[in-house]
Short mmCIF file of C-alpha atoms in Angstrom, two decimals:
data_model
loop_
_atom_site.label_atom_id
_atom_site.label_comp_id
_atom_site.label_asym_id
_atom_site.label_seq_id
_atom_site.Cartn_x
_atom_site.Cartn_y
_atom_site.Cartn_z
CA MET M 1 -2.04 13.77 11.20
CA ALA M 2 1.33 11.78 10.47
CA TYR M 3 2.60 12.02 7.13
CA ARG M 4 5.93 10.63 5.51
CA TRP M 5 7.18 11.78 2.45
CA THR M 6 8.72 9.83 -0.50
CA MET M 7 10.06 10.80 -3.88
CA HIS M 8 7.22 9.31 -6.01
CA ARG M 9 7.51 8.46 -9.72
CA VAL M 10 4.45 7.74 -12.11
CA TYR M 11 4.78 5.97 -15.46
CA ASP M 12 1.43 5.72 -17.35
CA ALA M 13 -0.01 3.96 -20.24
CA ALA M 14 0.41 7.15 -22.50
CA GLY M 15 4.31 7.42 -22.12
CA SER M 16 4.21 10.26 -19.36
CA ASP M 17 7.17 9.66 -16.93
CA THR M 18 6.82 12.31 -13.75
CA SER M 19 8.38 12.34 -10.38
CA GLY M 20 8.78 14.51 -7.23
CA PRO M 21 8.23 14.52 -3.61
CA SER M 22 4.77 13.31 -2.30
CA PRO M 23 3.37 12.78 1.06
CA LEU M 24 1.68 9.79 2.15
CA SER M 25 -0.57 9.72 5.12
CA LEU M 26 0.11 6.73 7.59
CA TRP M 27 -3.68 6.58 7.68
CA TRP M 28 -3.74 5.48 4.14
CA LEU M 29 -0.90 2.75 5.23
CA ALA M 30 -3.33 1.69 8.09
CA ARG M 31 -6.29 1.52 6.07
CA ALA M 32 -4.44 -0.61 3.62
CA ALA M 33 -2.92 -2.91 6.38
CA ALA M 34 -6.57 -3.21 8.17
CA GLU M 35 -7.97 -4.47 4.68
CA GLU M 36 -5.07 -6.94 4.42
CA THR M 37 -5.75 -7.99 7.82
CA LEU M 38 -9.42 -8.70 7.51
CA GLN M 39 -8.89 -10.45 4.19
CA GLY M 40 -6.65 -12.98 5.94
CA SER M 41 -3.17 -11.65 5.80
CA PRO M 42 -1.08 -12.36 9.14
CA LEU M 43 -1.70 -9.71 11.69
CA ALA M 44 1.36 -7.18 11.91
CA ALA M 45 1.17 -5.62 15.40
CA SER M 46 3.20 -2.63 14.41
CA TRP M 47 0.56 -1.04 11.90
CA LEU M 48 -1.75 -0.86 15.00
CA LYS M 49 0.74 2.19 16.25
CA LEU M 50 0.54 3.67 12.69
CA PHE M 51 3.75 1.74 12.00
CA ARG M 52 5.59 3.80 14.90
CA GLY M 53 7.35 0.50 16.04
CA HIS M 54 9.54 0.44 13.00
CA LEU M 55 9.55 4.12 11.86
CA SER M 56 12.81 6.14 12.36
CA ALA M 57 13.02 8.29 15.48
CA SER M 58 15.59 10.76 13.81
CA GLU M 59 13.82 11.17 10.36
CA THR M 60 10.51 12.52 10.77
CA TYR M 61 9.86 13.82 7.23
CA TRP M 62 10.87 11.22 4.82
CA LEU M 63 9.64 7.55 5.02
CA GLN M 64 12.56 5.92 6.77
CA TRP M 65 12.47 2.74 8.84
CA ALA M 66 14.62 2.54 12.11
CA GLU M 67 18.10 0.51 11.97
CA ASP M 68 17.67 -1.96 9.02
CA LEU M 69 13.84 -2.70 9.25
CA ALA M 70 14.82 -6.02 10.99
CA GLN M 71 17.76 -7.70 12.28
CA SER M 72 17.89 -10.85 10.04
CA ALA M 73 17.69 -11.09 6.51
CA GLU M 74 14.48 -13.25 6.83
CA LEU M 75 12.65 -10.83 8.47
CA ARG M 76 13.79 -7.99 6.44
CA ARG M 77 12.36 -9.89 3.56
CA THR M 78 9.23 -10.53 5.26
CA TYR M 79 8.81 -6.84 6.47
CA SER M 80 9.76 -5.68 3.10
CA GLY M 81 7.02 -7.74 1.56
CA LEU M 82 4.32 -7.16 4.03
CA TYR M 83 4.94 -3.35 3.97
CA GLY M 84 5.25 -3.37 0.21
CA ARG M 85 1.84 -4.85 0.04
CA PHE M 86 0.40 -2.21 2.42
CA THR M 87 2.07 0.52 0.64
CA ALA M 88 1.08 -0.71 -2.75
CA ARG M 89 -2.65 -0.59 -1.62
CA ALA M 90 -2.31 2.68 -0.23
CA LEU M 91 -0.57 4.13 -3.20
CA LEU M 92 -3.13 2.70 -5.77
CA THR M 93 -6.03 3.67 -3.39
CA ALA M 94 -5.02 7.29 -2.36
CA HIS M 95 -3.50 8.30 -5.61
CA LEU M 96 -5.48 6.47 -8.30
CA GLY M 97 -8.79 5.95 -6.48
CA LEU M 98 -8.72 2.21 -7.00
CA SER M 99 -10.97 0.20 -4.64
CA ARG M 100 -12.75 -3.28 -3.93
CA PHE M 101 -9.23 -5.15 -4.01
CA ILE M 102 -9.52 -8.89 -4.23
CA SER M 103 -6.64 -11.45 -4.12
CA LEU M 104 -5.83 -13.75 -6.85
CA GLY M 105 -4.44 -16.25 -4.73
CA ARG M 106 -2.25 -19.12 -6.40
CA ASN M 107 -4.57 -19.66 -9.50
CA GLY M 108 -6.68 -16.61 -9.89
CA VAL M 109 -10.02 -15.81 -8.92
CA GLU M 110 -13.85 -15.70 -10.30
CA VAL M 111 -16.05 -12.84 -9.42
CA PRO M 112 -19.35 -13.93 -10.98
CA GLY M 113 -21.23 -11.43 -13.08
CA SER M 114 -17.93 -9.16 -13.45
CA ILE M 115 -14.64 -10.99 -14.11
CA SER M 116 -12.60 -14.13 -14.11
CA VAL M 117 -8.87 -14.07 -13.69
CA GLU M 118 -7.50 -17.57 -14.43
CA ARG M 119 -3.66 -18.30 -14.39
CA ILE M 120 -2.37 -19.91 -17.87
CA LYS M 121 1.30 -20.07 -17.30
CA LYS M 122 3.56 -21.19 -14.59
CA GLY M 123 5.21 -18.65 -11.85
CA ASP M 124 3.78 -15.92 -9.88
CA ILE M 125 0.98 -13.89 -10.86
CA PRO M 126 -0.37 -10.48 -9.96
CA ASP M 127 -1.66 -9.84 -6.14
CA TRP M 128 -4.81 -8.37 -6.81
CA ILE M 129 -7.85 -7.60 -9.25
CA ALA M 130 -9.39 -4.14 -8.36
CA TRP M 131 -11.84 -1.78 -9.63
CA ASP M 132 -11.27 1.79 -11.05
CA ASP M 133 -14.69 3.33 -10.73
CA ARG M 134 -13.71 6.50 -12.28
CA ALA M 135 -12.63 4.92 -15.53
CA ALA M 136 -15.13 1.97 -15.39
CA ARG M 137 -12.75 -0.92 -15.78
CA HIS M 138 -10.97 -3.48 -13.78
CA VAL M 139 -7.20 -3.24 -12.95
CA LEU M 140 -4.52 -6.04 -12.29
CA CYS M 141 -2.32 -4.86 -9.53
CA GLU M 142 1.07 -6.11 -8.37
CA ALA M 143 2.95 -5.10 -5.09
CA LYS M 144 6.76 -4.83 -4.93
CA GLY M 145 9.11 -3.88 -2.04
CA SER M 146 12.86 -3.49 -2.17
CA LEU M 147 15.73 -2.48 0.22
CA THR M 148 18.68 -2.57 -2.42
CA ALA M 149 16.89 -1.34 -5.71
CA ASN M 150 18.94 1.56 -7.27
CA ASP M 151 16.95 1.99 -10.50
CA PHE M 152 13.48 3.35 -9.31
CA LEU M 153 14.48 7.13 -10.57
CA GLY M 154 16.72 6.12 -13.66
CA THR M 155 15.58 5.85 -17.20
CA GLY M 156 13.51 2.95 -18.48
CA PRO M 157 11.52 0.42 -16.16
CA PRO M 158 13.11 -0.68 -13.15
CA LYS M 159 13.97 -4.46 -12.57
CA CYS M 160 10.72 -4.88 -10.53
CA VAL M 161 8.48 -3.38 -13.09
CA VAL M 162 9.90 -5.90 -15.52
CA GLU M 163 9.23 -8.47 -13.31
CA GLY M 164 5.55 -7.42 -12.57
CA LYS M 165 5.14 -6.99 -16.17
CA ALA M 166 5.81 -10.74 -16.78
CA GLN M 167 3.35 -11.60 -13.96
CA PHE M 168 0.36 -10.02 -15.90
CA ASP M 169 0.92 -12.18 -18.85
CA ARG M 170 0.56 -15.15 -16.89
CA VAL M 171 -3.22 -14.64 -16.32
CA HIS M 172 -6.18 -14.55 -18.70
CA CYS M 173 -9.31 -12.15 -17.89
CA SER M 174 -12.71 -12.71 -19.11
CA GLY M 175 -16.16 -11.35 -18.28
CA PRO M 176 -19.64 -11.91 -19.29
CA THR M 177 -19.06 -10.45 -22.85
CA GLY M 178 -15.82 -12.20 -23.34
CA THR M 179 -12.01 -11.27 -22.97
CA LEU M 180 -11.29 -8.58 -20.81
CA SER M 181 -8.10 -6.57 -20.94
CA PRO M 182 -7.77 -4.82 -17.46
CA ALA M 183 -5.31 -1.93 -16.83
CA ARG M 184 -2.28 -3.18 -15.23
CA TRP M 185 -0.37 -1.33 -12.47
CA VAL M 186 2.66 -2.17 -10.75
CA ALA M 187 2.93 -0.30 -7.14
CA ALA M 188 6.68 -0.58 -5.68
CA SER M 189 8.41 0.84 -2.73
CA ARG M 190 12.14 1.33 -2.37
CA TRP M 191 12.80 1.55 1.32
CA ALA M 192 15.13 3.90 3.13
CA THR M 193 16.58 2.71 6.67
CA GLU M 194 18.80 4.15 9.36
CA LEU M 195 21.45 1.63 8.74
CA ARG M 196 21.41 1.71 4.71
CA GLY M 197 20.45 5.32 4.20
CA GLY M 198 19.19 5.86 0.46
CA GLN M 199 16.15 7.83 -0.85
CA ALA M 200 12.65 6.47 0.20
CA THR M 201 11.02 6.21 -3.07
CA THR M 202 7.53 5.15 -4.47
CA LEU M 203 6.66 4.15 -7.81
CA LEU M 204 3.31 3.53 -10.02
CA TRP M 205 3.99 2.14 -13.27
CA ASP M 206 1.42 1.26 -15.88
CA PRO M 207 2.33 -0.92 -18.79
CA PRO M 208 0.75 0.24 -22.09
CA SER M 209 -2.57 -2.12 -22.75
CA ASP M 210 -5.60 -2.24 -24.78
CA HIS M 211 -8.27 -2.02 -22.04
CA GLU M 212 -11.33 0.24 -22.55
CA PRO M 213 -13.99 1.28 -20.27
CA LEU M 214 -16.94 -0.91 -19.91
CA PRO M 215 -20.37 0.18 -21.23
CA GLU M 216 -22.32 1.85 -18.62
CA GLU M 217 -24.87 -0.89 -17.64
CA LEU M 218 -22.14 -3.50 -17.59
CA ALA M 219 -19.79 -1.15 -15.53
CA ARG M 220 -22.65 -0.83 -12.98
CA ARG M 221 -23.17 -4.62 -12.84
CA SER M 222 -19.30 -5.17 -12.41
CA ARG M 223 -19.12 -2.40 -9.95
CA GLU M 224 -21.84 -4.18 -7.73
CA ALA M 225 -20.40 -7.69 -8.16
CA MET M 226 -16.81 -6.63 -7.29
CA THR M 227 -18.29 -4.84 -4.13
CA ARG M 228 -19.93 -7.88 -3.05
CA ALA M 229 -17.03 -10.12 -3.75
CA TRP M 230 -14.82 -7.60 -1.48
CA LEU M 231 -17.42 -7.72 1.29
CA ASP M 232 -17.40 -11.44 1.12
CA SER M 233 -13.58 -11.38 1.71
CA LEU M 234 -14.23 -8.90 4.81
CA ALA M 235 -17.29 -10.45 6.36
CA PRO M 236 -15.88 -13.25 8.35
CA ALA M 237 -13.54 -10.99 10.05
CA LEU M 238 -16.43 -8.73 10.95
CA GLY M 239 -18.41 -11.95 12.32
CA TRP M 240 -20.57 -12.50 9.35
CA ARG M 241 -20.92 -15.23 6.69
CA ASP M 242 -20.93 -13.22 3.52
CA ALA M 243 -21.76 -9.91 2.02
CA SER M 244 -25.57 -10.76 2.30
CA GLU M 245 -25.43 -11.13 5.82
CA LEU M 246 -23.16 -8.20 6.51
CA LEU M 247 -25.46 -5.93 4.33
CA SER M 248 -28.69 -7.44 6.13
CA GLY M 249 -30.86 -4.81 7.64
CA GLU M 250 -30.57 -6.75 10.87
CA ARG M 251 -27.13 -5.48 11.11
CA GLU M 252 -28.63 -2.25 12.51
CA GLY M 253 -28.92 -3.88 15.88
CA SER M 254 -25.15 -4.57 16.20
CA ALA M 255 -23.76 -1.36 14.81
CA VAL M 256 -21.88 1.08 16.92
CA ILE M 257 -22.00 4.80 16.47
CA VAL M 258 -18.53 6.60 16.11
CA ARG M 259 -17.84 10.21 16.79
CA ALA M 260 -14.71 11.60 15.80
CA LYS M 261 -13.46 15.14 16.47
CA PRO M 262 -11.00 17.07 13.86
CA GLY M 263 -7.57 17.72 14.93
CA PRO M 264 -4.16 15.70 15.23
CA ILE M 265 -3.16 13.68 18.09
CA PRO M 266 -1.22 15.62 20.80
CA HIS M 267 2.48 14.75 20.79
CA GLU M 268 2.34 13.81 24.46
CA ALA M 269 -0.69 11.32 23.94
CA ASP M 270 0.85 9.71 20.70
CA TRP M 271 2.89 6.44 20.70
CA PRO M 272 6.76 7.08 20.99
CA LEU M 273 8.67 6.49 17.70
CA ALA M 274 10.67 3.50 17.38
CA ASN M 275 10.76 2.70 20.94
CA THR M 276 12.24 6.27 21.98
CA SER M 277 10.66 8.69 24.58
CA GLU M 278 10.95 11.63 22.18
CA ALA M 279 10.53 12.15 18.47
CA ALA M 280 13.00 14.09 16.62
CA ASP M 281 12.28 17.84 16.04
CA LEU M 282 9.95 17.92 13.03
CA ALA M 283 11.31 21.35 11.85
CA GLY M 284 14.86 20.23 11.76
CA ALA M 285 13.72 17.03 9.69
CA ARG M 286 12.03 19.34 7.42
CA ALA M 287 15.01 21.50 6.84
CA ARG M 288 17.14 18.55 5.83
CA ALA M 289 14.33 17.38 3.57
CA GLU M 290 14.25 20.91 1.91
CA SER M 291 18.02 20.62 1.24
CA THR M 292 17.77 17.08 -0.35
CA PRO M 293 18.35 17.41 -4.16
CA ARG M 294 15.08 16.66 -6.09
CA ILE M 295 15.23 14.22 -8.99
CA VAL M 296 12.96 14.65 -12.11
CA THR M 297 12.98 12.07 -14.73
CA GLN M 298 12.12 12.33 -18.27
CA VAL M 299 9.19 14.75 -18.31
CA ALA M 300 9.36 17.88 -16.41
CA THR M 301 5.58 17.83 -15.45
CA THR M 302 4.77 18.04 -11.64
CA LEU M 303 2.68 15.24 -10.13
CA SER M 304 0.15 17.60 -9.01
CA THR M 305 -0.51 18.50 -12.69
CA SER M 306 -0.60 15.02 -13.58
CA ALA M 307 -3.80 13.89 -15.82
CA LEU M 308 -3.95 10.90 -13.39
CA TYR M 309 -4.42 12.87 -10.37
CA GLN M 310 -7.62 14.67 -9.08
CA ALA M 311 -6.48 14.97 -5.51
CA ASP M 312 -4.59 17.86 -4.04
CA TRP M 313 -2.58 15.84 -1.50
CA VAL M 314 -0.52 14.02 -4.12
CA SER M 315 1.86 16.89 -3.76
CA GLN M 316 0.90 18.42 -0.32
CA GLU M 317 -0.44 17.26 3.22
CA ARG M 318 -4.18 17.25 3.36
CA PRO M 319 -5.60 20.04 5.67
CA SER M 320 -7.16 18.99 8.81
CA GLU M 321 -10.85 18.48 8.89
CA LYS M 322 -13.16 21.18 9.90
CA VAL M 323 -16.15 19.25 10.97
CA ALA M 324 -16.82 16.06 13.24
CA LEU M 325 -17.53 12.74 12.03
CA GLU M 326 -20.65 10.78 13.29
CA ARG M 327 -21.58 7.57 11.54
CA ARG M 328 -22.74 4.02 12.43
CA PHE M 329 -20.52 1.15 11.52
CA VAL M 330 -20.57 -2.88 11.59
CA SER M 331 -17.40 -3.19 13.19
CA ALA M 332 -14.58 -5.29 14.70
CA LEU M 333 -11.89 -4.43 17.50
CA VAL M 334 -8.31 -5.18 16.46
CA THR M 335 -5.54 -5.43 18.88
CA PRO M 336 -2.19 -7.06 18.94
CA TYR M 337 -4.08 -10.36 20.00
CA GLY M 338 -6.16 -10.38 16.68
CA VAL M 339 -9.74 -9.37 15.39
CA ARG M 340 -12.94 -9.36 17.61
CA PRO M 341 -16.03 -8.75 15.83
CA ILE M 342 -18.37 -6.39 17.61
CA ARG M 343 -21.78 -8.36 17.73
CA GLY M 344 -23.26 -7.91 21.33
CA ALA M 345 -23.08 -6.09 24.53
CA ALA M 346 -20.14 -8.08 25.60
CA ASP M 347 -18.26 -7.16 22.69
CA VAL M 348 -18.84 -3.49 23.43
CA GLU M 349 -17.93 -3.70 26.81
CA GLU M 350 -14.53 -5.21 25.70
CA LEU M 351 -14.12 -2.49 22.96
CA LEU M 352 -14.42 0.27 25.49
CA ARG M 353 -11.97 -1.67 27.88
CA ALA M 354 -9.39 -1.62 25.05
CA ARG M 355 -9.99 1.97 24.55
CA ASP M 356 -9.08 2.70 28.19
CA ARG M 357 -5.78 0.63 27.67
CA ALA M 358 -5.00 2.54 24.40
CA GLN M 359 -5.57 5.91 26.07
CA THR M 360 -2.94 5.09 28.62
CA LEU M 361 -0.49 3.79 25.93
CA GLU M 362 -0.83 0.30 27.50
CA GLN M 363 -1.87 -1.51 24.27
CA PRO M 364 -2.68 -0.06 20.68
CA ALA M 365 -6.25 -0.76 19.38
CA MET M 366 -8.16 0.20 16.36
CA LEU M 367 -11.71 -0.07 15.44
CA VAL M 368 -12.42 -1.00 11.78
CA GLY M 369 -15.80 -1.14 10.18
CA ILE M 370 -18.06 -0.90 7.20
CA PRO M 371 -20.53 1.87 7.39
CA LEU M 372 -24.23 1.12 7.95
CA GLY M 373 -26.18 1.23 4.59
CA LEU M 374 -23.29 0.54 2.35
CA ASP M 375 -24.89 0.24 -1.02
CA PRO M 376 -22.90 -2.26 -3.50
CA ALA M 377 -24.34 -0.52 -6.51
CA ALA M 378 -23.31 2.83 -5.39
CA ALA M 379 -20.01 4.50 -6.82
CA LEU M 380 -17.24 5.20 -4.48
CA SER M 381 -17.98 8.10 -2.49
CA ASP M 382 -15.77 11.26 -2.55
CA ASP M 383 -16.61 12.21 1.19
CA LEU M 384 -13.28 11.27 2.58
CA TRP M 385 -12.84 12.12 6.45
CA LEU M 386 -9.27 11.94 7.03
CA ASP M 387 -7.57 13.33 10.34
CA GLY M 388 -5.81 12.33 13.56
CA ALA M 389 -8.53 10.05 14.72
CA GLY M 390 -8.85 7.88 11.35
CA ILE M 391 -9.96 7.55 7.85
CA ALA M 392 -13.52 7.15 6.64
CA ARG M 393 -15.95 7.42 3.60
CA SER M 394 -19.57 6.50 3.38
CA GLN M 395 -19.10 3.70 1.17
CA ASP M 396 -15.68 2.23 2.14
CA LEU M 397 -13.89 0.47 5.06
CA ALA M 398 -13.17 2.70 7.69
CA VAL M 399 -10.38 2.73 10.30
CA PHE M 400 -10.11 4.60 13.67
CA ASP M 401 -7.74 4.91 16.55
CA LEU M 402 -9.60 4.19 19.58
CA ARG M 403 -7.94 6.52 21.69
CA ARG M 404 -9.36 9.56 19.69
CA ILE M 405 -12.95 8.59 19.13
CA ASP M 406 -16.09 8.17 21.15
CA VAL M 407 -18.07 4.79 20.72
CA ASP M 408 -21.70 4.57 21.51
CA GLY M 409 -22.77 0.99 21.56
CA GLY M 410 -25.98 1.44 23.66
CA GLU M 411 -28.24 0.06 21.19
CA VAL M 412 -26.28 -3.02 20.83
CA LYS M 413 -27.90 -6.07 21.96
CA ALA M 414 -26.69 -9.29 23.32
CA ALA M 415 -25.55 -11.72 20.19
#
């Protein structure tokens, strides 16, 4: 499966400051992009090819964009911001286990029974409120992306972190029992490009706060409310009005069966990198990466032993899956032309035609879906399936490359 590495720095509320090389699966990025797309962000066609339309063809180890990311300054800012949001979600989800991201919009958001986030000052406010199931708490999240910053691996907080911290102070959070003090994470990316060079760097920064885990029963209710609000935000793109419709037992009649085999995508069957016919030699890229000086900040603790992390893939690529995946999903087809919910037999036929076009490298296509039987009250599952065909777990949004899966929609009836 496709990975790109960054120098990754983490500063947590306890004052630990660690950094080191860290891999980021392009599937985590694609999943973040899919979630953003279903929740209303403009469709960015490049993520449908796992970002290969923009990735450097000469650097296949570090996360480096082709040329200068875009030709005009306006487009560079647009892609930097868009990819910054994708990468932030991917980091916060893959590294910290956060989930159920809900956009705050311009003035905040209210999640009945869980949390209300209200703007109290002028200026930008954070991007999302999310849920940390492991710590039983809400989390305010802010995404940043930069092509020019040179302070990500220095001492003290980078400029973007200072700006992000200020945004947290422009909202007030409350819940059923009164004022809430969520955790506050800034997730930032310092991009490297072929033209500018530089070290690809990602950053997770948690300013100290007085947040505390919610009591068990309140945490359970908050988790369910956050999950339902998250499903409300996804449901229209999947063809349904809200979470109640999406979770209805009637959805069984429109769910498709996905079968995905383990293993990577063969090189000859993959999309070319950055519009070239051949990718650079991976061994050579790794050799260059291994000769790059490692930069370690104030604390000499490696990321893989940081108390924040429970996952091996923080410091190494995740091994290929050993068993196939078979699961039913309420789903939508995503192509460069937009999102098409899969609700009836005609939609399944178009899904299969899109798969044929994708397999001949004519047009990229993804299948995005919610697993049938998702329980809003259940904790986020640990049964992650991540391989060349896609990324899935039983209580979360899944994304698949249509080229690499079998889709059975034989029981789907006319809508």
